CSV table of C-alpha atoms and ligand atoms in Angstrom, one decimal:
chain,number,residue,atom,x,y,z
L,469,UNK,CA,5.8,-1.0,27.5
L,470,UNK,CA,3.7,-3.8,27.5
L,471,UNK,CA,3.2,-5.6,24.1
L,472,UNK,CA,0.5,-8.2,23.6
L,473,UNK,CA,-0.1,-11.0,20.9
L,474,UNK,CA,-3.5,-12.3,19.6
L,475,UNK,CA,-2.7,-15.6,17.4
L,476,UNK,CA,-3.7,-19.4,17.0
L,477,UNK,CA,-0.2,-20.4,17.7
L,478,UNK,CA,1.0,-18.3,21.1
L,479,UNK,CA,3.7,-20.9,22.0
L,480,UNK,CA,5.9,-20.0,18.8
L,481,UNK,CA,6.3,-16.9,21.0
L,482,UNK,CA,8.2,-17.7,24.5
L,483,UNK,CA,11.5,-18.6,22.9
L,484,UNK,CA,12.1,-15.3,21.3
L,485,UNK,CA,11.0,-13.0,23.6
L,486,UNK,CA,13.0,-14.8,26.4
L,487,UNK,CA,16.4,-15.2,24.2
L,488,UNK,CA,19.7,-12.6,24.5
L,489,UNK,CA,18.7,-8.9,24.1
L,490,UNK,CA,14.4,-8.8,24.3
L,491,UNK,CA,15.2,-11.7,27.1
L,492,UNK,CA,17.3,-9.4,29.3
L,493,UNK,CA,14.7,-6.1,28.7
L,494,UNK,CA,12.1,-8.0,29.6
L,495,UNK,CA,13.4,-9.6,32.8
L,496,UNK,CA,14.7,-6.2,33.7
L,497,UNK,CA,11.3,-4.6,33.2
L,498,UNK,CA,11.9,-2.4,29.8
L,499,UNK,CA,9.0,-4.3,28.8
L,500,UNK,CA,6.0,-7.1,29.6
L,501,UNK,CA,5.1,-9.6,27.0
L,502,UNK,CA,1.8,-11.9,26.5
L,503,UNK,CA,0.5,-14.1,24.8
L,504,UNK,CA,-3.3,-14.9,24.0
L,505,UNK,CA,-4.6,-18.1,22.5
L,506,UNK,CA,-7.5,-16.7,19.4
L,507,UNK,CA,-9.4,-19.8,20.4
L,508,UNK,CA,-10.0,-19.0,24.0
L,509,UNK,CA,-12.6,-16.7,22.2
L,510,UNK,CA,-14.1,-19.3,20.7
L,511,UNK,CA,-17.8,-20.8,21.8
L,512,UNK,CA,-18.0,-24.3,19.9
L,513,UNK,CA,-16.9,-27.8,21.1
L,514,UNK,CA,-14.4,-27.1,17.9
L,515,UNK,CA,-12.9,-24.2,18.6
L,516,UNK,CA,-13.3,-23.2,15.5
L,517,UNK,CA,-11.4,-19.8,14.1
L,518,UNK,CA,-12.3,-19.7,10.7
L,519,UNK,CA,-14.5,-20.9,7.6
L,520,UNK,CA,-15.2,-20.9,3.8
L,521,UNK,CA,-14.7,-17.6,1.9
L,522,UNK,CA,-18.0,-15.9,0.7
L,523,UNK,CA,-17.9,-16.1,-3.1
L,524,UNK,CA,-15.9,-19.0,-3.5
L,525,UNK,CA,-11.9,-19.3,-3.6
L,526,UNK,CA,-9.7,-21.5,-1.9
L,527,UNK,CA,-8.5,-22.1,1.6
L,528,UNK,CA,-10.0,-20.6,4.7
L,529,UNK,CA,-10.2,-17.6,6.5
L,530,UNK,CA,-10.3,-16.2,9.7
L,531,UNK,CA,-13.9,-15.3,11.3
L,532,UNK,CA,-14.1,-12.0,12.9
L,533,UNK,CA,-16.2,-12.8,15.8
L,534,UNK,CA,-13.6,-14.3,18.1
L,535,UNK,CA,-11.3,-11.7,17.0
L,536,UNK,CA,-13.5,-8.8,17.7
L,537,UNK,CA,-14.5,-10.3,21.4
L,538,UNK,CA,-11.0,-10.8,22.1
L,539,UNK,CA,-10.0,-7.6,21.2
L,540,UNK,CA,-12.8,-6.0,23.1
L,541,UNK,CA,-11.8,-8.4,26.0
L,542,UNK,CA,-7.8,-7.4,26.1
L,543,UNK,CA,-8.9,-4.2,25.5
L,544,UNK,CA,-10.8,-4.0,28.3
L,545,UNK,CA,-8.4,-3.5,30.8
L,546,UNK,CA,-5.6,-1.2,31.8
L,547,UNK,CA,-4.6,1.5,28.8
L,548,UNK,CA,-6.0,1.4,25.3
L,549,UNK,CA,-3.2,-1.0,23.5
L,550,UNK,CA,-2.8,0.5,19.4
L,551,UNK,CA,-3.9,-2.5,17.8
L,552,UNK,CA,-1.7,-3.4,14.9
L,553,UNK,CA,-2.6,-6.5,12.5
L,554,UNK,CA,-0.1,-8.1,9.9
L,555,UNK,CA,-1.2,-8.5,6.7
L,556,UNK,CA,0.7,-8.3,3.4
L,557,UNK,CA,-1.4,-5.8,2.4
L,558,UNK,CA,-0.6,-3.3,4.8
L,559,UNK,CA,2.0,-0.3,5.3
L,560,UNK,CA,5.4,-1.5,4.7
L,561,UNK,CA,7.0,-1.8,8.4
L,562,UNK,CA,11.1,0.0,8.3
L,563,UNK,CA,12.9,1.9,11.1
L,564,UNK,CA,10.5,5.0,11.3
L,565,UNK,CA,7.6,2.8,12.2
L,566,UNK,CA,9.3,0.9,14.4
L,567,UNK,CA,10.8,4.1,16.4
L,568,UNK,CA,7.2,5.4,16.2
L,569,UNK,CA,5.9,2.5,17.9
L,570,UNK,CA,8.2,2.7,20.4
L,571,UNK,CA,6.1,5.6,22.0
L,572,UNK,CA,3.4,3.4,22.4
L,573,UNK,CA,2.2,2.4,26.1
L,574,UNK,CA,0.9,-1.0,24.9
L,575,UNK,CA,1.0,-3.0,21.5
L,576,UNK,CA,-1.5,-5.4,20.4
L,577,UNK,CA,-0.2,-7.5,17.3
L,578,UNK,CA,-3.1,-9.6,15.7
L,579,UNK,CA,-1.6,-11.9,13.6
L,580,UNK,CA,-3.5,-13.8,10.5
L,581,UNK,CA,-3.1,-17.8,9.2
L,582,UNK,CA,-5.0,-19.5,6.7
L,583,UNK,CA,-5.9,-16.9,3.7
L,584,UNK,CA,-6.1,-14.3,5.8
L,585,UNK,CA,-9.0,-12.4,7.9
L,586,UNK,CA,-12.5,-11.2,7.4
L,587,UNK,CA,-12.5,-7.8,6.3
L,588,UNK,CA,-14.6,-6.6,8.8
L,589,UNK,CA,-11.9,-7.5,11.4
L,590,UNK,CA,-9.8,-4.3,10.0
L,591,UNK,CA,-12.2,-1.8,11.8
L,592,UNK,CA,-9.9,-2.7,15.1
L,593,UNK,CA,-6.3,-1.7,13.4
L,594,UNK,CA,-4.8,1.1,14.1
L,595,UNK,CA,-1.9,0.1,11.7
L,596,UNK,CA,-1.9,-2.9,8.8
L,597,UNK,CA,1.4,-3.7,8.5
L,598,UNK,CA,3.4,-6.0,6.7
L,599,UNK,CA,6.9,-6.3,6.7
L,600,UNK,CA,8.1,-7.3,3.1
L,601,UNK,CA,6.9,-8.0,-0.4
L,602,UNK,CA,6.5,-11.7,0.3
L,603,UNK,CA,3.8,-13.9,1.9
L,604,UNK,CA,4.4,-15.8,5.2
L,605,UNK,CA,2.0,-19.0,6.3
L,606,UNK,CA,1.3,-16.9,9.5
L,607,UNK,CA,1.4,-13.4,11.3
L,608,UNK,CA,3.6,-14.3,14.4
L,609,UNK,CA,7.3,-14.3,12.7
L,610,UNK,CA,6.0,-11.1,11.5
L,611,UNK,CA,4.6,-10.0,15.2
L,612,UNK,CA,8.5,-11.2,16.3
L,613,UNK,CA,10.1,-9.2,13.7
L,614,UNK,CA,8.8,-6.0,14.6
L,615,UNK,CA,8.8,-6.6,18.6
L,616,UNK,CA,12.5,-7.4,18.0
L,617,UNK,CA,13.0,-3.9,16.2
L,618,UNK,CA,10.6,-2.0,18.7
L,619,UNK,CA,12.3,-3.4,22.0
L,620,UNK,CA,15.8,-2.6,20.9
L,621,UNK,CA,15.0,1.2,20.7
L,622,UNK,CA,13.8,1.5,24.1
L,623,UNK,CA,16.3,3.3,26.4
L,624,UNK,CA,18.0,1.2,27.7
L,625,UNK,CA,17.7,-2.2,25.4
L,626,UNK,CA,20.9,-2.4,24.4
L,627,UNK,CA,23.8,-2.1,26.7
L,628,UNK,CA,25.5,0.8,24.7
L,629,UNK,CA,22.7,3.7,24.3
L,630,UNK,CA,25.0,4.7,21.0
L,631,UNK,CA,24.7,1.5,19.0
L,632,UNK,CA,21.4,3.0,17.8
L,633,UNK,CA,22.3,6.1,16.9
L,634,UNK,CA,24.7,5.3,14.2
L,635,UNK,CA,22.8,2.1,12.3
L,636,UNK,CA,21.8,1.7,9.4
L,637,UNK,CA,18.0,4.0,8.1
L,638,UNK,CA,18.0,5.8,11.4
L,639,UNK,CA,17.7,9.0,10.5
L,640,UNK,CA,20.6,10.5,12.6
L,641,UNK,CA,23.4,11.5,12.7
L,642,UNK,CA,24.0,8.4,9.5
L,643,UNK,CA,21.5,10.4,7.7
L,644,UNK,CA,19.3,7.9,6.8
L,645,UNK,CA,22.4,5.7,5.0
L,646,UNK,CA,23.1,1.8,5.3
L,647,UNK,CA,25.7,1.5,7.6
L,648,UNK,CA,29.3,1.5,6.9
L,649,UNK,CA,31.5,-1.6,6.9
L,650,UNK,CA,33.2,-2.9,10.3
L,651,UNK,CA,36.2,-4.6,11.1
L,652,UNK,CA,37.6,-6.4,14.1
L,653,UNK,CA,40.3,-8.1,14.9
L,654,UNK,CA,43.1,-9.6,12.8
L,655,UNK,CA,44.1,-6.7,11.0
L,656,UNK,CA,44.4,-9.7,7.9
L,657,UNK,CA,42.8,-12.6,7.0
L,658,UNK,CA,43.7,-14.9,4.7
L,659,UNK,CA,45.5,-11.3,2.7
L,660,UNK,CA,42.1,-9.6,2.9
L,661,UNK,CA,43.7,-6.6,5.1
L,662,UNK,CA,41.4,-4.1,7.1
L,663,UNK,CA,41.4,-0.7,5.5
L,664,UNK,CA,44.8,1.4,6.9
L,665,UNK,CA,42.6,4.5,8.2
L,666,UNK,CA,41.1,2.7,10.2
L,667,UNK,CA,44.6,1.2,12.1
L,668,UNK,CA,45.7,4.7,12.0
L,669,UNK,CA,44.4,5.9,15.1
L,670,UNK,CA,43.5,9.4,13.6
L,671,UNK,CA,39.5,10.2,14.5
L,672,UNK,CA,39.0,12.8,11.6
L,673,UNK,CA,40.2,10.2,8.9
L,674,UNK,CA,38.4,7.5,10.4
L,675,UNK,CA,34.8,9.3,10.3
L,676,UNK,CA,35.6,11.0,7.0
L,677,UNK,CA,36.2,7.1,6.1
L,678,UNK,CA,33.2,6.0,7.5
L,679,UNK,CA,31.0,8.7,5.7
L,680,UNK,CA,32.4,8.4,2.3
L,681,UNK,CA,32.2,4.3,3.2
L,682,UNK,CA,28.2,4.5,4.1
L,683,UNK,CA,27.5,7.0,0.7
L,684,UNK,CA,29.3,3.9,-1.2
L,685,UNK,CA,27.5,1.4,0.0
L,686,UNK,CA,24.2,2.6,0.1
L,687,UNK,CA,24.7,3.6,-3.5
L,688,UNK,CA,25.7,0.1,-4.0
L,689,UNK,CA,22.9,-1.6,-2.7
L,690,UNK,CA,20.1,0.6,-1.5
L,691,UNK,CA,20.0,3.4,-4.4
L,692,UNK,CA,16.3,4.1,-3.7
L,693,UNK,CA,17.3,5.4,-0.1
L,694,UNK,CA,19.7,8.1,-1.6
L,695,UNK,CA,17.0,10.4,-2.5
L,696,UNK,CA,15.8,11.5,1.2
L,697,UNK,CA,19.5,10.7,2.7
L,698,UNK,CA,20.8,13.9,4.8
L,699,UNK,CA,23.6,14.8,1.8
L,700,UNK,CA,26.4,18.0,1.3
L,701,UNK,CA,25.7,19.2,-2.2
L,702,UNK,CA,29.5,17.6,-2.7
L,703,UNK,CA,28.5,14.1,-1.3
L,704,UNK,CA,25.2,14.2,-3.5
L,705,UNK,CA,27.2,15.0,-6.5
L,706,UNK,CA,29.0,12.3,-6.0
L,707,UNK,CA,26.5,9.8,-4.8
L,708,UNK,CA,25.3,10.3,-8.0
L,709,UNK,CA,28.3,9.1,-9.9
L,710,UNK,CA,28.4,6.1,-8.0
L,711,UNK,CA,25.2,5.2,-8.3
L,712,UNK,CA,25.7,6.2,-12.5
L,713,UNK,CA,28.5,3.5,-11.7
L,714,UNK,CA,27.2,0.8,-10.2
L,715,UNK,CA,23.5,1.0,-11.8
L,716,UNK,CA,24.1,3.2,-15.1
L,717,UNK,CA,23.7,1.5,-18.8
L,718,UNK,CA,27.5,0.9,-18.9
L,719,UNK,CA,27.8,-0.8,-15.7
L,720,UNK,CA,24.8,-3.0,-16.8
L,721,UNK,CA,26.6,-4.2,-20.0
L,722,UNK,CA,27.4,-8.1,-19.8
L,723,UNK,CA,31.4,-8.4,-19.1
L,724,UNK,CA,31.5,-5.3,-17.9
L,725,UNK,CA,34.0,-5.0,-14.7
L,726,UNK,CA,31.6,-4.9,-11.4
L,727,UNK,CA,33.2,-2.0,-8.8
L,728,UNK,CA,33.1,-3.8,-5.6
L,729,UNK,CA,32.4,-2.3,-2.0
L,730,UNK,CA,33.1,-3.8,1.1
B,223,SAH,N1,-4.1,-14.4,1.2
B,223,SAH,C1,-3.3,-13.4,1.9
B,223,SAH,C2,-2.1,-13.9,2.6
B,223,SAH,C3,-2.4,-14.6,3.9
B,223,SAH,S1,-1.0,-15.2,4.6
B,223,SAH,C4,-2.9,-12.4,0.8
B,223,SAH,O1,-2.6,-12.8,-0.3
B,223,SAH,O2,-2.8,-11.2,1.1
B,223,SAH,C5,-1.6,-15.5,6.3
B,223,SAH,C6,-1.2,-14.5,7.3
B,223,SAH,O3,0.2,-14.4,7.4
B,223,SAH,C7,-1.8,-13.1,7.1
B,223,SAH,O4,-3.1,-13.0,7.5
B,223,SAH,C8,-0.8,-12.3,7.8
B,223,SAH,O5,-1.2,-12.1,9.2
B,223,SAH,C9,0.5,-13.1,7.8
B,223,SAH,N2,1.4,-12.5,6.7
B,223,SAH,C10,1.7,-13.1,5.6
B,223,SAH,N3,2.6,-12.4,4.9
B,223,SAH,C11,2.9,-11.3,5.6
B,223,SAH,C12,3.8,-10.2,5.4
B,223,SAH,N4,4.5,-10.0,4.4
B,223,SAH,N5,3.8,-9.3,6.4
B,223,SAH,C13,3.0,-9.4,7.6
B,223,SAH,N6,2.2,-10.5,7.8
B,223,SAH,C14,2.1,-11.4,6.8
């Protein structure tokens, strides 16, 4: 896979593409990375990238002409990259864009500063993404983010091939539920004392531990995925209590006793 970056700031990238897990798949060829400067599309003694808002408003925004020559320009050799910018008004980026992504030849992120873009510059996304309800200065941490998620699903990325099977939102065999709490060594610490399936060395319990561990914890903290989790009409049922537990009127009542899950 070869991903690409079109931004005003390329040296925030080198670090983390070159760091522990993306570093390793990239020097062993899982995937090429590179960075373009925006203003080596420029054509003034300035360099300029952007300019006043029509209408009014503050701050600045990104001109489209340097973006649509670069884009034409990248573009322009080897496959057709899918071009996707990053904008907080954009599909909300999670685990199945990021696994579909990962079937992509070549990525193109464009990444926005200032107030944001030209309109016009859309007509080269294939995907507006944005990856949260909140509004970063730039696009890169953003292009960073998903890289990170995209490179670790490619075979291969990580050194266990399982380790993305069972994680939390992929959609098998965990069933689209937040993962369930691990433990590692001391068996107790400071009297917090692992959970005694676990020690017990019988695989049945342990998994049947696991499950009924991931159902509470997603009903603790995610609610909103339980509706399209993979669920037994028993485990529903009681997903349902829990969540009637955790998030129902009673449990909402001030001095009321908070159920905790590890
Ligand atoms: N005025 C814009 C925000 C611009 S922030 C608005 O209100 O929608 C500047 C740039 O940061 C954007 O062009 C985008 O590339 C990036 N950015 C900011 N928040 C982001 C988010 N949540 N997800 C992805 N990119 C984001």
């Amino acid at each position: 896979m070869l991903i690409e970056t079109l931004s005003v700031f390329p040296e925030m990238f080198e670090p983390a593409m070159s760091t522990s897990i993306l570093g390793r798949a990239r020097r062993s060829g899982l995937f090429d990375f590179a960075a373009y400067d925006l203003r080596d599309w420029t054509h003034d003694r300035h360099r300029t990238v952007d300019d006043e808002p029509y209408g009014g408003g503050q701050g600045m925004l990104m001109k489209v002409e340097p973006l649509a020559e670069a884009i034409d320009d990248i573009a322009s050799v080897g496959p057709r990259p899918h071009v996707v910018f990053f904008t907080p008004c954009g599909d909300v980026f999670d685990q199945t864009v990021a696994e579909r992504l990962s079937h992509e030849e070549r990525l193109l992120f464009v990444c926005g500063r200032y107030e944001g873009m030209d309109e016009r510059a859309y007509a080269y996304a294939d995907d507006r993404l944005s990856i949260g309800d909140y509004v970063l200065t730039g696009g890169e941490l953003a292009a960073m983010v998903v890289t990170d998620a995209v490179v670790r699903l490619l075979p291969g990325a990580l050194g266990d091939e399982m380790s993305n099977v069972d994680e939390s939102f992929s959609t098998a065999p965990s069933g689209g539920l937040l993962e369930y709490a691990q433990y590692t060594r001391p068996a107790e610490f400071r009297g917090a004392r692992v959970p005694d399936i676990l020690l017990s060395g019988d695989h049945a319990k342990v998994d049947a531990w696991r499950r009924e561990n991931a159902i509470e914890r997603t009903c603790r903290w995610r609610p909103d995925l339980i509706g399209r989790a993979d669920l037994s009409a028993p485990e529903r049922a009681r997903a349902e209590e829990l969540i009637e537990r955790f998030h129902g009127a009673a449990s909402a009542n001030d001095g009321e006793e908070e159920e905790t899950v590890s």
